[in-house]
Amino acid sequence: MSSDSLEEMKPTPGQRIRSFVQRKDVMQTFVLGIVITAGFTLMGLYAYPNWMPAVHSKEMHSARLIMTIFTVLSAPIAGLVLAVAVRAFLNMHHGDTPPPDSELSERSNTPAILVWCFSTGAFVVAAIAIGLLAYNSDTNSAVADAPDAITVDVTGAQWAWSFYYPAQNIQTHTLELPSGQPVDFHVKSVDVNHSFWPVQLGVKVDANRIVTTTAETRPTTLGPIDIRCAELCGLNHAVMETSGAVVSASDFANWVNSIKASGGVQQ
Amino acid sequence: MTTLVHQSEVSSPAPVPAKSLITKLNIVTGFIVGAIFCWGTYYALRAGRDMTDTHNVNKVLIISMFMWSLGFMIGIGALIGPFRWLIGKDLTPEEELYMSGEGQGMKRYFKFCTDHKVVGIQYLVAVMVLLGAGGTMAMMIRTNLARPGSHLVLPQIYNSLVGLHGITMIIAMIIALTGPLGNFILPMMIGARGEAFPRLNAVSFWLLFTAIPVLCSAWFLGGIPTGWSAYAPLSTQAGPGMNAFLVTIIIFAISTAVAGTNITTTVITMRAKGMRFNRVPIFVIGCTISVALAVPAFPTFMAAMVQTGMDRTISTGFFDANVGGTGWLYANLFWIMGHPEVYVILLPGVAALLEMLPVFTRKPLFSFPMAVAGMAGIAGMSALVWAHHMYMSGWMPALNGPFMVTTEFISFPTGLLFLVFVGTLWRSRPWLKFPMLCVYAMMWNLLIGGITGVYVSDVPLDGTLHGSMFVTAHFHYTIMGAALSGAVGAIAYWFPKLSGRMLNERASYISFWFVQIGLNVLFMGMFLVGAEGQARRVANYSEQFAGGNLVSTIGAYSVGVGMLVFLWAIIHSAGKGAIAPANPWGAKTLEWTVPYPAPVENFSEEQVVTSDPYGFGKRVSK
Amino acid sequence: METTAQSKSRSLITGLLTIALGVLAVTSVGVVLHHSSADPQPKEYATIKGTIVGPDGKTYPHAFLKDGVYPDPVSSKAHGTCATCDGGHPSWPSYGPYTHFVLPAHTYVTIDLVVYDSGGNLNTPYFGNVVGTVAGTATYDGVTKANLDPTAVEHTWTLHGVPTTTQDPLFVNVPLPMNTDSEMKAYNDDPTKLPKGHIVEFSFITGGKGEYLWNCEYPCGDTSYQGFGAVMGSAAGYMGGKVSVI
Ligand SMILES: [Cu+2]
Ligand SMILES: [Cu+2]
C-alpha cells in the first residue's frame, strides 16, 4: 500500500488522480512512506533473523520465517501511518495561540476508508492464512512423524528438569536428540506449572501435574540446545535450566550406550 | 459546540447538619475503625487455632483483611446511608449536601465526598502514588537485571517485585484515566451536573483506597512468588503474602464494578439535551466502552481469586489436579478477564488523544463513526481472544487455530483507530503542544506494540516467543508506551480544568524526551533478549543476554528521571503555574465552558447541544 | 515581586531537587531491599588435605566438607552456628550449620552429611538416583549405593544448572536416607534428643570457577501444595543454598 491511497473523495477522472499524486505534500508523504517502509523491511529481513536463536528444527525455521514475513507485510502500513504523521510534524505550528482552522473540513472520505479497510483487511487475512498454514503444516508433520518418533518423557520439578527415554530406558538430566528423527516430548510436572522450552527447537509446552502435554519437533541441525522454564514456578524459577544438544544418529547411539553402561542413569 | 442557554433555579446551600455523625467522620476515623476491625478479627480468630497450619493462617489473614476494608468504610461514613435504610430512613437532604463537600476546602479530599470533582482528584493522587510505587519496583527489577548474577536482591524478593510491580501498574493503569478524568471531566463533557450515583462514586474510590494497604501488606507477609497473573497451583503453594494479593483483587473488582456502573449510567442517562450518541465526545465514548468492558470482565478474576482463597483455606481443590481440579480453569478465568483488561486500559488513553487531535490540528475528527466502530469492535472482539495466552499451555491445542483467527482479526478494528489518526493528521498543520507530542508518542508505540502483537498471536511463532522477554516488551509498548502516553497527554490537556493553571511546558517537554527515548531503548533491548531466548520473570540470566539487559536498564533509568520531571511539573504547576485561560486550547467540548473552580453542580444553566464538538475547518461541511 | 529570571532559576532548582529526591527515594528502597537481601547463609570453606587420583587417572587436590541435616533449625543450631535458625520457623527442617559451600576449582571434593530427619516419598523418583558423583555412587553408613528407594528418602542434595554460558556444568544429586519411625521415636517424644543419624559420604570433581545453586527435592515444605511451600518455596538457607567454586 502506498500513500496515494488517500485520494480525494469525489469520483475522479485519471487527471485528478495524477494531479493529486503530483502535489508536493503528497510526493513528500510518498517518499517518506517509501523510506520508512524500507527501514522496517530491512529490519525484518536482516535484524530479526540475527536476533533469534539458532535454527535446529523445522519449527524454529518457520518461526523465524514468519517473523520476517510479518515484519515485511506490516512495513507498508507502518510506512503510511508514520509518513503522514511525520509529514504533519514537519509542517507543525508553533506558538501560544491555536493555529488558524485548517483549510480542510472533510469529516470522511469514502475511497480512503475503503482503501484502508481493504489494505488492513488484506494484511489481517494474510497474517491469519500464513499462521494457519504454518500451524497446520507443523501439526500435520507431527502426526505423520509419529510412528518413527523417539519419545522423551520430560519431568519438571521445582526447580530441575529430568528426562526419561522409554525406548532406550535411560534417565538423564540433559537432553540429547538424534538429528533427523522426529521427537515426541511427553511433558508433565510433579508440582506447579512449568513450561518446557528447548529454545533452539522452537517449541514449548506447559508442564502440568497429573496430565501429560505433548510437543513435537524434528531436529534438523546439529548443535547445542538451551532448555529453560518459561513459566514462573517460584523461588528458583530463573535457574531451572539445563542443556542439551542435537547430535548425529551414531553419536546419539553412543551416548545412550554409555548411559546404559552406567546403570541407565546419566552421570 | 454550540449551546443554547436556559436559566434554571439554583438552590442556595443548606446549613451544615450540626448534630449529624457524618460531620465527624473522615479518613482518620476510617483508619481507626479499620484497624480495630482488622486487629480485633485477627486476635479473635487466632485464639485457639493451630497457627502452624498454613490453612488456618490463610483463613485468619483473609478475613482480617476484609474486615479492615469493611471497618474503614464504616469509619469514613460510607455505610451510614445503608444502615439508615435498615430502619427505613435515609440521609437527610442537609447531610447529602454536606457530603458534596461544598465550602469545606482541603478537608473534603479526606472525607467521604460525593462531588465527582473531588473524587477525580482523589483518584489522580492515587494513580500518581501507585505509578510511583510501581515505577520504583520497576527500577529495582531493572537494577537487579542490569548485569547477570542477580546482585541486588534475593530471588524471593525479586519474584515479589515482579508480581507487585505488575499488579500495582495494572491497577494504576486501569484507573489512570477513567478514575481522575472519567470522574472529574467526563460529567462536564456531557453537560451533566454530577454523576448518576454520587455515593457509589465515593464508595468506588474509598474501596480502592482500602485495597492499597492490603496490597502493601504483601511485602510484610513474605511477598508473592507468582507474578501478577497469580497462576494456580503456584498461588496455592505460596506463602501468606498471597492472601493480601487475592483480597486486593477482590476489593478492586468490587470498586471497578461500582465505578463502571456509575460512569456507564451517567453517560447513558445524564447527557445534555440534544447530545445524541453521535454528538458525544469521543473520549466519553472511549471511557464508557472501557468501563463497560470492565464490568463483565473483572468478575471472572474475582471468581478466580475467591476460588484461590477457598483452595488456600478450606482445601477445595478447584485448581489442584491431585483431587480432580486443574490449573487450566484458573488460566481460563484469569485470561477471560486478562485480555479485555488490556483494552480497558488502552481505550481511554487512545480516546483521550482522539479527543484532542481535532483541537490541535484544527480539523474535524476524521470519520467519527470509524473511531466508534474501532473501539466497539476492539471491545467486542476482546472477549473472544483470551486463550491466545494459552497456546502453549497444552490446554486445548485444537482451539489454537480459532483463537489465532479471532486474535489477529482484532488488528482490523485497531487499524480503524489508526485510520482516524492518519485521516485527521492528513494535510494538517498540528499545533505542537505537549499533548500533541503525546499523540505522536502513542502512535509510534502502539504501532510497535501492535505489530509485535501480531507476531505473538501467531501460534507457530509463539512457540518461540511465549513466556519470553519479547512478550514483556510487547505489552509494555501497548500499556506503557501507548496507554500511559495517552494518560500523560490527557492529564496535560485537561490540567487547566483540574487545577486552573497551565502545565509547565518546558518541564513537560524535557520529561517527554526522557520518557519516550528511555522507554524505546528499554523495550527495544527487551525485544532483543526476548527474541534471543531470555525467559520472562527471571531473577538471573546467562551472559549471552548481558548486553540487551544493560541497554534496557539504562533506558529504564531515563524513564525514571523523565517521570520525576513530570511529577515536578504537575506539583509545581498546580501551585505556581500560569493561570489558565478558560479555554486554552480552543476546544469545543462543554467542559471548557465551566469556570474554574467549578461549582458543585458544574453548570448553572441547562445545556443544550446542537452539534458534535468537532466542527473545525474553514470549509463548512454538512 | 520576583523577576522572571529568579522564578526560572527557582524552578530549575526545585526541579533538580525533585529529581534528586526521587532518585534518593528509589535508591533508599534499593538499599533497604539489598540490605534485607544480605545473604544469611553461613559459608563453609572446604579444607584441602593432600591429593587423590581421580577416576580419570589425574591427580587432584582433595578437599573435605562436613554438614548436617536436621528436622528443625533449633537442633541444627544446637550443633553449630546457624544464622537462619532464628528466623521464627521452628518447624522448618534445615541443613546446618552451613548452606553455602565454598569449594576450590578443579578439586576432588568429599562431602560428609549426617542426617537426622525422617522422610518419605520423593515427588520425582529420578532424584532417588545418585548422579554426578565419582563412580555415580555414595556411601551410606559405609555401604556404597547408586540409588535409594525413592519412597524412603529424607532429603536430597541437588546441585544443578544455573543460567550461564561461561561456567562449567556441574550437576550432582545425592538422595539422603531417612530415619525410620522407630529411629525418630526418641526425638518425637523429646525434640532435644536427636536420633543417632546416618552418615552419607560422596565425592565429585569441580570444574572451573563459578556460582551454583543447590536445593532439596524432597517435598519437606508445608501441606499447601506438593510439599514445596514454606521452607522450600520461601527462602534459601534451609533446604537450599549455594555452592561457590573459587
Ligand atoms: Cu519451572
Ligand atoms: Cu528437604
mmCIF file of C-alpha atoms in Angstrom, chain A residues 49-257:
data_model
loop_
_atom_site.group_PDB
_atom_site.id
_atom_site.type_symbol
_atom_site.label_atom_id
_atom_site.label_comp_id
_atom_site.label_asym_id
_atom_site.label_seq_id
_atom_site.Cartn_x
_atom_site.Cartn_y
_atom_site.Cartn_z
ATOM 1 C CA PRO A 49 16.807 -13.364 11.945
ATOM 2 C CA ASN A 50 20.080 -12.455 13.595
ATOM 3 C CA TRP A 51 18.452 -11.870 16.963
ATOM 4 C CA MET A 52 16.596 -15.120 17.110
ATOM 5 C CA PRO A 53 18.030 -18.395 18.411
ATOM 6 C CA ALA A 54 19.939 -20.698 16.080
ATOM 7 C CA VAL A 55 17.672 -22.898 13.959
ATOM 8 C CA HIS A 56 17.814 -26.542 14.998
ATOM 9 C CA SER A 57 14.383 -27.637 13.801
ATOM 10 C CA LYS A 58 11.654 -27.111 11.239
ATOM 11 C CA GLU A 59 9.544 -25.315 13.870
ATOM 12 C CA MET A 60 12.304 -22.846 14.668
ATOM 13 C CA HIS A 61 12.817 -22.309 10.968
ATOM 14 C CA SER A 62 9.169 -21.431 10.398
ATOM 15 C CA ALA A 63 9.162 -19.165 13.469
ATOM 16 C CA ARG A 64 11.996 -17.106 12.008
ATOM 17 C CA LEU A 65 10.420 -17.077 8.579
ATOM 18 C CA ILE A 66 7.042 -15.900 9.925
ATOM 19 C CA MET A 67 8.684 -13.140 11.924
ATOM 20 C CA THR A 68 10.350 -11.904 8.756
ATOM 21 C CA ILE A 69 7.190 -12.160 6.640
ATOM 22 C CA PHE A 70 5.021 -10.349 9.188
ATOM 23 C CA THR A 71 7.517 -7.528 9.526
ATOM 24 C CA VAL A 72 7.765 -7.078 5.776
ATOM 25 C CA LEU A 73 3.973 -7.267 5.329
ATOM 26 C CA SER A 74 3.315 -4.707 8.030
ATOM 27 C CA ALA A 75 6.081 -2.390 6.819
ATOM 28 C CA PRO A 76 3.927 -0.520 4.244
ATOM 29 C CA ILE A 77 1.149 0.064 6.789
ATOM 30 C CA ALA A 78 3.666 1.375 9.308
ATOM 31 C CA GLY A 79 5.224 3.367 6.467
ATOM 32 C CA LEU A 80 1.940 5.071 5.574
ATOM 33 C CA VAL A 81 0.959 5.851 9.165
ATOM 34 C CA LEU A 82 4.349 7.238 10.061
ATOM 35 C CA ALA A 83 4.754 9.108 6.778
ATOM 36 C CA VAL A 84 1.515 11.034 7.299
ATOM 37 C CA ALA A 85 2.459 11.671 10.913
ATOM 38 C CA VAL A 86 5.990 12.816 10.115
ATOM 39 C CA ARG A 87 4.788 14.990 7.231
ATOM 40 C CA ALA A 88 2.360 16.733 9.591
ATOM 41 C CA PHE A 89 5.069 17.016 12.216
ATOM 42 C CA LEU A 90 7.424 18.766 9.794
ATOM 43 C CA ASN A 91 4.625 21.176 8.984
ATOM 44 C CA MET A 92 3.867 21.993 12.607
ATOM 45 C CA HIS A 93 2.616 25.232 14.043
ATOM 46 C CA HIS A 94 4.420 26.792 16.999
ATOM 47 C CA GLY A 95 3.234 29.461 19.329
ATOM 48 C CA ASP A 96 0.965 30.080 22.238
ATOM 49 C CA THR A 97 -2.236 30.636 20.330
ATOM 50 C CA PRO A 98 -4.064 27.968 18.396
ATOM 51 C CA PRO A 99 -3.288 27.867 14.687
ATOM 52 C CA PRO A 100 -5.996 29.034 12.308
ATOM 53 C CA ASP A 101 -8.569 26.452 11.379
ATOM 54 C CA SER A 102 -7.469 24.038 8.717
ATOM 55 C CA GLU A 103 -8.487 24.639 5.124
ATOM 56 C CA LEU A 104 -9.893 21.157 5.210
ATOM 57 C CA SER A 105 -13.111 20.326 6.950
ATOM 58 C CA GLU A 106 -13.910 16.934 5.497
ATOM 59 C CA ARG A 107 -15.196 14.549 8.099
ATOM 60 C CA SER A 108 -14.910 11.494 5.962
ATOM 61 C CA ASN A 109 -13.560 10.185 2.701
ATOM 62 C CA THR A 110 -15.149 7.026 1.460
ATOM 63 C CA PRO A 111 -12.420 5.949 -1.005
ATOM 64 C CA ALA A 112 -9.756 6.453 1.657
ATOM 65 C CA ILE A 113 -11.738 4.427 4.176
ATOM 66 C CA LEU A 114 -12.335 1.676 1.640
ATOM 67 C CA VAL A 115 -8.705 1.534 0.590
ATOM 68 C CA TRP A 116 -7.615 1.462 4.243
ATOM 69 C CA CYS A 117 -10.091 -1.239 5.215
ATOM 70 C CA PHE A 118 -9.132 -3.286 2.195
ATOM 71 C CA SER A 119 -5.382 -2.992 2.880
ATOM 72 C CA THR A 120 -5.514 -3.711 6.596
ATOM 73 C CA GLY A 121 -8.093 -6.404 5.935
ATOM 74 C CA ALA A 122 -5.725 -7.995 3.416
ATOM 75 C CA PHE A 123 -2.914 -7.819 5.962
ATOM 76 C CA VAL A 124 -5.083 -9.470 8.604
ATOM 77 C CA VAL A 125 -6.232 -12.188 6.225
ATOM 78 C CA ALA A 126 -2.671 -12.795 5.064
ATOM 79 C CA ALA A 127 -1.417 -12.991 8.650
ATOM 80 C CA ILE A 128 -4.182 -15.421 9.582
ATOM 81 C CA ALA A 129 -3.598 -17.512 6.459
ATOM 82 C CA ILE A 130 0.157 -17.698 6.981
ATOM 83 C CA GLY A 131 -0.315 -18.589 10.622
ATOM 84 C CA LEU A 132 -2.905 -21.263 9.941
ATOM 85 C CA LEU A 133 -0.897 -22.805 7.104
ATOM 86 C CA ALA A 134 2.280 -22.944 9.173
ATOM 87 C CA TYR A 135 0.411 -24.302 12.174
ATOM 88 C CA ASN A 136 -1.333 -26.855 10.010
ATOM 89 C CA SER A 137 1.953 -27.942 8.496
ATOM 90 C CA ASP A 138 3.531 -28.301 11.958
ATOM 91 C CA THR A 139 0.572 -30.325 13.201
ATOM 92 C CA ASN A 140 0.443 -32.497 10.094
ATOM 93 C CA SER A 141 4.118 -33.300 10.198
ATOM 94 C CA ALA A 142 3.777 -34.108 13.883
ATOM 95 C CA VAL A 143 1.034 -36.607 13.068
ATOM 96 C CA ALA A 144 2.851 -38.045 10.075
ATOM 97 C CA ASP A 145 6.098 -38.314 12.001
ATOM 98 C CA ALA A 146 4.622 -40.039 14.980
ATOM 99 C CA PRO A 147 5.345 -43.728 14.126
ATOM 100 C CA ASP A 148 9.112 -43.387 13.914
ATOM 101 C CA ALA A 149 9.338 -40.692 16.571
ATOM 102 C CA ILE A 150 11.603 -41.034 19.541
ATOM 103 C CA THR A 151 9.705 -40.389 22.752
ATOM 104 C CA VAL A 152 11.152 -38.370 25.612
ATOM 105 C CA ASP A 153 9.294 -38.090 28.914
ATOM 106 C CA VAL A 154 10.075 -34.679 30.352
ATOM 107 C CA THR A 155 9.505 -34.062 34.051
ATOM 108 C CA GLY A 156 9.539 -30.613 35.546
ATOM 109 C CA ALA A 157 10.087 -30.340 39.288
ATOM 110 C CA GLN A 158 10.712 -27.246 41.346
ATOM 111 C CA TRP A 159 13.472 -26.440 40.079
ATOM 112 C CA ALA A 160 15.092 -29.027 37.882
ATOM 113 C CA TRP A 161 14.291 -30.868 34.674
ATOM 114 C CA SER A 162 14.760 -34.592 34.249
ATOM 115 C CA PHE A 163 14.243 -36.806 31.204
ATOM 116 C CA TYR A 164 13.360 -40.426 30.608
ATOM 117 C CA TYR A 165 13.761 -42.113 27.231
ATOM 118 C CA PRO A 166 11.295 -45.064 27.437
ATOM 119 C CA ALA A 167 12.514 -46.963 24.365
ATOM 120 C CA GLN A 168 16.126 -46.634 25.475
ATOM 121 C CA ASN A 169 15.230 -46.945 29.172
ATOM 122 C CA ILE A 170 17.629 -44.254 30.292
ATOM 123 C CA GLN A 171 17.222 -41.420 32.816
ATOM 124 C CA THR A 172 19.054 -38.164 32.162
ATOM 125 C CA HIS A 173 19.409 -34.582 33.297
ATOM 126 C CA THR A 174 20.468 -33.255 29.910
ATOM 127 C CA LEU A 175 18.636 -33.678 26.621
ATOM 128 C CA GLU A 176 20.344 -35.188 23.608
ATOM 129 C CA LEU A 177 18.446 -35.828 20.403
ATOM 130 C CA PRO A 178 19.429 -37.542 17.159
ATOM 131 C CA SER A 179 19.301 -35.270 14.141
ATOM 132 C CA GLY A 180 16.676 -36.063 11.515
ATOM 133 C CA GLN A 181 14.443 -38.173 13.728
ATOM 134 C CA PRO A 182 11.128 -36.720 14.894
ATOM 135 C CA VAL A 183 10.822 -36.373 18.628
ATOM 136 C CA ASP A 184 7.740 -36.513 20.761
ATOM 137 C CA PHE A 185 8.022 -34.800 24.158
ATOM 138 C CA HIS A 186 5.615 -36.063 26.814
ATOM 139 C CA VAL A 187 5.718 -33.336 29.401
ATOM 140 C CA LYS A 188 4.487 -33.334 32.955
ATOM 141 C CA SER A 189 5.169 -31.660 36.244
ATOM 142 C CA VAL A 190 5.296 -33.108 39.724
ATOM 143 C CA ASP A 191 4.233 -29.840 41.337
ATOM 144 C CA VAL A 192 3.310 -26.383 39.995
ATOM 145 C CA ASN A 193 3.142 -25.383 36.331
ATOM 146 C CA HIS A 194 6.377 -25.184 34.418
ATOM 147 C CA SER A 195 6.902 -24.629 30.724
ATOM 148 C CA PHE A 196 9.316 -26.862 28.862
ATOM 149 C CA TRP A 197 11.268 -24.731 26.411
ATOM 150 C CA PRO A 198 14.080 -26.225 24.332
ATOM 151 C CA VAL A 199 14.983 -22.826 22.895
ATOM 152 C CA GLN A 200 16.645 -23.706 19.578
ATOM 153 C CA LEU A 201 13.911 -26.208 18.697
ATOM 154 C CA GLY A 202 11.221 -23.501 18.569
ATOM 155 C CA VAL A 203 8.618 -25.437 20.566
ATOM 156 C CA LYS A 204 7.253 -25.018 24.040
ATOM 157 C CA VAL A 205 4.581 -26.593 26.208
ATOM 158 C CA ASP A 206 3.468 -26.202 29.797
ATOM 159 C CA ALA A 207 4.144 -28.958 32.296
ATOM 160 C CA ASN A 208 1.126 -29.724 34.478
ATOM 161 C CA ARG A 209 0.621 -32.072 37.359
ATOM 162 C CA ILE A 210 -1.194 -35.374 36.553
ATOM 163 C CA VAL A 211 -1.986 -34.537 32.912
ATOM 164 C CA THR A 212 0.613 -35.054 30.210
ATOM 165 C CA THR A 213 1.018 -32.467 27.469
ATOM 166 C CA THR A 214 2.922 -33.027 24.268
ATOM 167 C CA ALA A 215 5.171 -31.146 21.901
ATOM 168 C CA GLU A 216 6.594 -32.477 18.682
ATOM 169 C CA THR A 217 9.527 -31.381 16.603
ATOM 170 C CA ARG A 218 12.134 -32.715 14.218
ATOM 171 C CA PRO A 219 15.662 -31.586 14.969
ATOM 172 C CA THR A 220 17.426 -30.824 11.712
ATOM 173 C CA THR A 221 20.718 -29.174 12.558
ATOM 174 C CA LEU A 222 23.490 -30.290 14.897
ATOM 175 C CA GLY A 223 24.296 -28.011 17.782
ATOM 176 C CA PRO A 224 23.683 -27.206 21.430
ATOM 177 C CA ILE A 225 20.222 -26.609 22.913
ATOM 178 C CA ASP A 226 19.344 -24.497 25.938
ATOM 179 C CA ILE A 227 16.446 -25.871 27.988
ATOM 180 C CA ARG A 228 14.647 -23.297 30.070
ATOM 181 C CA CYS A 229 11.486 -22.992 32.105
ATOM 182 C CA ALA A 230 9.173 -20.377 30.584
ATOM 183 C CA GLU A 231 6.517 -20.336 33.306
ATOM 184 C CA LEU A 232 7.175 -18.614 36.619
ATOM 185 C CA CYS A 233 7.410 -21.501 39.074
ATOM 186 C CA GLY A 234 8.519 -19.959 42.334
ATOM 187 C CA LEU A 235 11.731 -19.299 44.197
ATOM 188 C CA ASN A 236 14.352 -20.660 41.799
ATOM 189 C CA HIS A 237 12.486 -20.320 38.514
ATOM 190 C CA ALA A 238 15.385 -18.438 36.943
ATOM 191 C CA VAL A 239 17.814 -21.307 37.437
ATOM 192 C CA MET A 240 15.517 -24.046 36.167
ATOM 193 C CA GLU A 241 17.723 -24.596 33.171
ATOM 194 C CA THR A 242 19.661 -27.411 31.669
ATOM 195 C CA SER A 243 21.449 -28.024 28.426
ATOM 196 C CA GLY A 244 21.320 -30.473 25.579
ATOM 197 C CA ALA A 245 22.325 -30.997 22.010
ATOM 198 C CA VAL A 246 21.191 -32.236 18.656
ATOM 199 C CA VAL A 247 23.750 -34.865 17.672
ATOM 200 C CA SER A 248 24.234 -37.304 14.827
ATOM 201 C CA ALA A 249 22.428 -40.651 14.995
ATOM 202 C CA SER A 250 25.660 -42.506 15.740
ATOM 203 C CA ASP A 251 26.689 -40.046 18.473
ATOM 204 C CA PHE A 252 23.258 -40.447 19.969
ATOM 205 C CA ALA A 253 23.613 -44.230 19.997
ATOM 206 C CA ASN A 254 26.999 -43.912 21.696
ATOM 207 C CA TRP A 255 25.542 -41.546 24.252
ATOM 208 C CA VAL A 256 22.694 -43.956 25.027
ATOM 209 C CA ASN A 257 25.114 -46.873 25.327
#
